[in-house]
mmCIF file with all atom_site columns, C-alpha atoms in Angstrom:
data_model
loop_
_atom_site.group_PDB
_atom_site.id
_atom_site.type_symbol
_atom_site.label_atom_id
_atom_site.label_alt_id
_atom_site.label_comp_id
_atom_site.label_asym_id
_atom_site.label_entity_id
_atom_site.label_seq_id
_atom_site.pdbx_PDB_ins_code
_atom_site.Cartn_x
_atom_site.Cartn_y
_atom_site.Cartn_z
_atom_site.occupancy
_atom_site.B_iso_or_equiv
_atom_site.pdbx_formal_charge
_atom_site.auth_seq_id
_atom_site.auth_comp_id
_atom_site.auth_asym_id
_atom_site.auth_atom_id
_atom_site.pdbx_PDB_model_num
ATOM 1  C CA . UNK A 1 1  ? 0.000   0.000  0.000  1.00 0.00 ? 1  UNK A CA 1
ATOM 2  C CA . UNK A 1 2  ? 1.420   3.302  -1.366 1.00 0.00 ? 2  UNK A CA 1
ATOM 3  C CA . UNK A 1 3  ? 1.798   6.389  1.658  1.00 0.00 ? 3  UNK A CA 1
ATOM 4  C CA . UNK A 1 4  ? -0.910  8.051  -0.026 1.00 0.00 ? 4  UNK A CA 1
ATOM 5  C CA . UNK A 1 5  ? -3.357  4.822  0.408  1.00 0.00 ? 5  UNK A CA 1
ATOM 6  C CA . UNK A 1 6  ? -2.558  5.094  3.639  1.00 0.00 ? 6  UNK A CA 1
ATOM 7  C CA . UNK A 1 7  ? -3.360  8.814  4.704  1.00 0.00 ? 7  UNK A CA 1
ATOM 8  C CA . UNK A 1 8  ? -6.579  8.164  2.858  1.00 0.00 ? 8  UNK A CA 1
ATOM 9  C CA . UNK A 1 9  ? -7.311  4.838  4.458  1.00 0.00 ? 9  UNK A CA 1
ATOM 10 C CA . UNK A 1 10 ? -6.249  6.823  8.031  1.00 0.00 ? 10 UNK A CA 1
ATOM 11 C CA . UNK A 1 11 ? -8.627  10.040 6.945  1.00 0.00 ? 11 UNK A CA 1
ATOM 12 C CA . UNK A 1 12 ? -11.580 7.719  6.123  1.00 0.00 ? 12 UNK A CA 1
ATOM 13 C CA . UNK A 1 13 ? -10.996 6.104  8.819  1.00 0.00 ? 13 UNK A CA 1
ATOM 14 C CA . UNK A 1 14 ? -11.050 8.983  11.181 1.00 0.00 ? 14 UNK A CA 1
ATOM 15 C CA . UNK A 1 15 ? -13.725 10.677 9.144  1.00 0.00 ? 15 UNK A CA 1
ATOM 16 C CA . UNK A 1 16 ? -16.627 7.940  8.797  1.00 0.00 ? 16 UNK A CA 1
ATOM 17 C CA . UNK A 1 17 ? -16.222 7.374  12.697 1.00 0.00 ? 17 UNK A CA 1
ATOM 18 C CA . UNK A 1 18 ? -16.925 11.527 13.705 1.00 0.00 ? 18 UNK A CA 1
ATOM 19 C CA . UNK A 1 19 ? -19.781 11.141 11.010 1.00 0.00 ? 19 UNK A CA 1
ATOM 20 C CA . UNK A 1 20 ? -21.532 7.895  12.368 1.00 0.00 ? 20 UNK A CA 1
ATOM 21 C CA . UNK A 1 21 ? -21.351 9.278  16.034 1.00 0.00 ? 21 UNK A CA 1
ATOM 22 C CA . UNK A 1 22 ? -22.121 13.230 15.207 1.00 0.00 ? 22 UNK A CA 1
ATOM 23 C CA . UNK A 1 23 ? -24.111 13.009 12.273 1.00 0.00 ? 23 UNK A CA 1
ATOM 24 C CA . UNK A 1 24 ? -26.381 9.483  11.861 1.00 0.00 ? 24 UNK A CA 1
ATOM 25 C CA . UNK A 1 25 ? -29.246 9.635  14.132 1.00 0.00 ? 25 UNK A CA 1
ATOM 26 C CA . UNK A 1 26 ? -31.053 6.496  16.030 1.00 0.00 ? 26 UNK A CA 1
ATOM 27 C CA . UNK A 1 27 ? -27.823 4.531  16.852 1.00 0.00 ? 27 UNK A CA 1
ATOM 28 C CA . UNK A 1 28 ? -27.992 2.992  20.072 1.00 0.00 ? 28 UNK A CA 1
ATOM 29 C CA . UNK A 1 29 ? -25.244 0.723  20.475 1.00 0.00 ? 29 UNK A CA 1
ATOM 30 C CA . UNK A 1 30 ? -21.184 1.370  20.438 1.00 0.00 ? 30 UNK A CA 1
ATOM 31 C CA . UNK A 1 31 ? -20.252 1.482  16.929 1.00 0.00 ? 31 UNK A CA 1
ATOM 32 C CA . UNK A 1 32 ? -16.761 1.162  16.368 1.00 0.00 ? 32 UNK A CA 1
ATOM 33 C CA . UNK A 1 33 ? -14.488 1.198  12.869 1.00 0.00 ? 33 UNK A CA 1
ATOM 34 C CA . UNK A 1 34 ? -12.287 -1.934 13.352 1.00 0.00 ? 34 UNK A CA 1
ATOM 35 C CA . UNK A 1 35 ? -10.410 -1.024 9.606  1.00 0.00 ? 35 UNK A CA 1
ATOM 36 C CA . UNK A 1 36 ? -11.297 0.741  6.207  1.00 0.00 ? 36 UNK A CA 1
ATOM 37 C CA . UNK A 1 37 ? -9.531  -1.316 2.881  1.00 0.00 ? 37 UNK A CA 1
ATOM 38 C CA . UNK A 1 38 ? -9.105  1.148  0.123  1.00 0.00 ? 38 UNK A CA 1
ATOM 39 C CA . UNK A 1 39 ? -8.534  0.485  -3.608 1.00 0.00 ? 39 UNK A CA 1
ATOM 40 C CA . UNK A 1 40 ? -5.235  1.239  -5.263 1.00 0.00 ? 40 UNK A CA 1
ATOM 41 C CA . UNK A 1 41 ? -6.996  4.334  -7.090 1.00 0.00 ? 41 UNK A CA 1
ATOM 42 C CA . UNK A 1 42 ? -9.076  5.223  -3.904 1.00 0.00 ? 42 UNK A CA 1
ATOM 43 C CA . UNK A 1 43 ? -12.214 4.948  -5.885 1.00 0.00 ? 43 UNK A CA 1
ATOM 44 C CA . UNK A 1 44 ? -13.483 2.086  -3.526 1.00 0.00 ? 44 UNK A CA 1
ATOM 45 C CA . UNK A 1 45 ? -13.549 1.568  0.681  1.00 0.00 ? 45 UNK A CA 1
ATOM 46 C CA . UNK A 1 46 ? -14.789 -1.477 2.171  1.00 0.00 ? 46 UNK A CA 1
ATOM 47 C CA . UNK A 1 47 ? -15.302 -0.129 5.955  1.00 0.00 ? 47 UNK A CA 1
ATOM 48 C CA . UNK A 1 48 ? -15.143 -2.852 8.270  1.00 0.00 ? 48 UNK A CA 1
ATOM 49 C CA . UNK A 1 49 ? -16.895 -1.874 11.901 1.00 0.00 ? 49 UNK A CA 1
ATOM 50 C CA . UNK A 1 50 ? -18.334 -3.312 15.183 1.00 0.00 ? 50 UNK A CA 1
ATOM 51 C CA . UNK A 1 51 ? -21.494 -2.802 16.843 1.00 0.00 ? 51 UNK A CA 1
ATOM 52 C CA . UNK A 1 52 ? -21.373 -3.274 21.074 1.00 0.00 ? 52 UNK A CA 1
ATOM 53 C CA . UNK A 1 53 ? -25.065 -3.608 22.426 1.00 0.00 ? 53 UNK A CA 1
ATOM 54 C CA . UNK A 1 54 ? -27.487 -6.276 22.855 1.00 0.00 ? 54 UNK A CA 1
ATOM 55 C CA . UNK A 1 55 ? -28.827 -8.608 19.792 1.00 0.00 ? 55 UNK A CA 1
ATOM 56 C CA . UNK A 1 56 ? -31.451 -6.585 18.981 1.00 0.00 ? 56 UNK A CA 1
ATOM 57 C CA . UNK A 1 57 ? -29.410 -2.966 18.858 1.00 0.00 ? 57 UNK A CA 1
ATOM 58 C CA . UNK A 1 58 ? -26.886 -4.457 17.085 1.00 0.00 ? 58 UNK A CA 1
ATOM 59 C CA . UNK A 1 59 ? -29.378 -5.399 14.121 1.00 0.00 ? 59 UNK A CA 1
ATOM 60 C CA . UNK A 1 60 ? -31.256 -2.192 14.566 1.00 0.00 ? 60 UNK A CA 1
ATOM 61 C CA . UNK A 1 61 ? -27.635 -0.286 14.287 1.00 0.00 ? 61 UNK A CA 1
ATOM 62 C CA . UNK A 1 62 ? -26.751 -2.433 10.847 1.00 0.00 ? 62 UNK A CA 1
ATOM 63 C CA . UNK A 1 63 ? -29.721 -1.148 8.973  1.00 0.00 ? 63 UNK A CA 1
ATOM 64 C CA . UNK A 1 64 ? -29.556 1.903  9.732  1.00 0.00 ? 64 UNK A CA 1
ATOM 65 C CA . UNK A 1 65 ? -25.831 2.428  9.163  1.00 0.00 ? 65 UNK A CA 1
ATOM 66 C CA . UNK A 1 66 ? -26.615 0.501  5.455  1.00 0.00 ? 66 UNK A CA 1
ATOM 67 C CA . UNK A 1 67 ? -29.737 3.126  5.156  1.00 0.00 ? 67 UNK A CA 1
ATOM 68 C CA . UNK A 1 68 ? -27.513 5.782  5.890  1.00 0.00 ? 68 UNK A CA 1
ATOM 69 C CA . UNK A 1 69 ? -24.127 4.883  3.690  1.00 0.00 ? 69 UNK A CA 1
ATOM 70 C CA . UNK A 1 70 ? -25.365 7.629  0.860  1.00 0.00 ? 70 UNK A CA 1
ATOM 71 C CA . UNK A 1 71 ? -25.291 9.930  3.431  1.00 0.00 ? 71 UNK A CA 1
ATOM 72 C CA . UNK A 1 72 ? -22.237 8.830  4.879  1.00 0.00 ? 72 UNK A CA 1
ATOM 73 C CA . UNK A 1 73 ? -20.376 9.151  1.430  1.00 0.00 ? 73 UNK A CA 1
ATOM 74 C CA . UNK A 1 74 ? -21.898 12.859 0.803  1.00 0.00 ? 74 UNK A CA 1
ATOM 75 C CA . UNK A 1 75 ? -20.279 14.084 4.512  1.00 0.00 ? 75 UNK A CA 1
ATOM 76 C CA . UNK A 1 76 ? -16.997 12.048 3.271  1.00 0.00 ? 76 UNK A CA 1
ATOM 77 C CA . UNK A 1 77 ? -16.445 14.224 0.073  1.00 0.00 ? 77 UNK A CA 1
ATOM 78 C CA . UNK A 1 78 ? -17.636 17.376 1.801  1.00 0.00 ? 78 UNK A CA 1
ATOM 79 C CA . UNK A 1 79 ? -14.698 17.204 4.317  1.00 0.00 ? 79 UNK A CA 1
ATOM 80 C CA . UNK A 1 80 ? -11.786 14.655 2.082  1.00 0.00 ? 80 UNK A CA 1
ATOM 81 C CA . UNK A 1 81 ? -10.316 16.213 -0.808 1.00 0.00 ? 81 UNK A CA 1
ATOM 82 C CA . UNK A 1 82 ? -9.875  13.662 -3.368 1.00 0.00 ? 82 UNK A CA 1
ATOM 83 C CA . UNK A 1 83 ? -10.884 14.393 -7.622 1.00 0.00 ? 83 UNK A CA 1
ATOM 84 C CA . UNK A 1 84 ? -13.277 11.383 -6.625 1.00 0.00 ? 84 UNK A CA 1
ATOM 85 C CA . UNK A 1 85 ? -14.910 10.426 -3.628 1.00 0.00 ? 85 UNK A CA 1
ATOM 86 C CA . UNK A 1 86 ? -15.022 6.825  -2.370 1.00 0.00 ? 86 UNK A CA 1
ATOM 87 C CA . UNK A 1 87 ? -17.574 4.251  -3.134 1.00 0.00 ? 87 UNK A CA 1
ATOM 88 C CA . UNK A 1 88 ? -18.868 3.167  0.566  1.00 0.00 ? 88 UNK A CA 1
ATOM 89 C CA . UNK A 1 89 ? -19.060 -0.467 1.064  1.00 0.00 ? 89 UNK A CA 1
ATOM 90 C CA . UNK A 1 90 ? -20.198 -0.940 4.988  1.00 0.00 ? 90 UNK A CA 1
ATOM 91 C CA . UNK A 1 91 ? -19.397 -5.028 6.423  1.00 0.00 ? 91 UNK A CA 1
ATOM 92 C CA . UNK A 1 92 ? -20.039 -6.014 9.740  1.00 0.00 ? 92 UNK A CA 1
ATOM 93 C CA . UNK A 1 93 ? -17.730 -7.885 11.878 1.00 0.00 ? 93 UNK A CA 1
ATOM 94 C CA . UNK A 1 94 ? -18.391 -9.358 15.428 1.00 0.00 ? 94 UNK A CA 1
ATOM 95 C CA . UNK A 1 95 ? -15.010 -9.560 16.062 1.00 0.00 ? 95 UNK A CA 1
ATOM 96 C CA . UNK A 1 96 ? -15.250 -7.227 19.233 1.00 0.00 ? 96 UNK A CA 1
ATOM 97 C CA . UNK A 1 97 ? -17.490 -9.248 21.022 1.00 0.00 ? 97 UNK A CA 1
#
């Protein structure tokens, strides 16, 4: 991975975390990013996270994280300054727990 990958993987990173807690509405459990894979071209980032909170807040938090990754994605090229912003693909891990 190139130095540049990285500061963008590191900005996403840093970014999609401040916009899930400030900005996405209804969460009740701890969401936490765990990693964000970017493409060579930075065109694509798979964001890996982690949901702490009972069964049921956990699912609740999924869909509305994947109802929200538009959203997400709009706040990310507002504040990142890349020619194109990154295609948002949210997965779930329980790797926390």
């Amino acid at each position: 991975m190139s130095l540049r990958n990285e500061r963008v993987r590191k900005e996403l990173m840093r970014d999609i975390s401040e916009i899930l807690h400030r900005e996405v509405r209804g969460l009740e459990g701890v969401v936490s990013i765990v990693d964000v894979e970017v493409s060579h071209d930075n065109s694509f980032a798979k964001v890996i996270y982690s949901v702490l909170g009972s069964p049921e807040q956990v699912e609740k938090d999924k869909e509305i994280i994947e109802k929200n990754t538009g959203r997400v994605r709009y706040e990310v090229g507002k504040r990142i300054r890349l020619r194109v912003t990154p295609e948002i693909k949210f997965v779930y891990s329980d790797g926390l727990e």
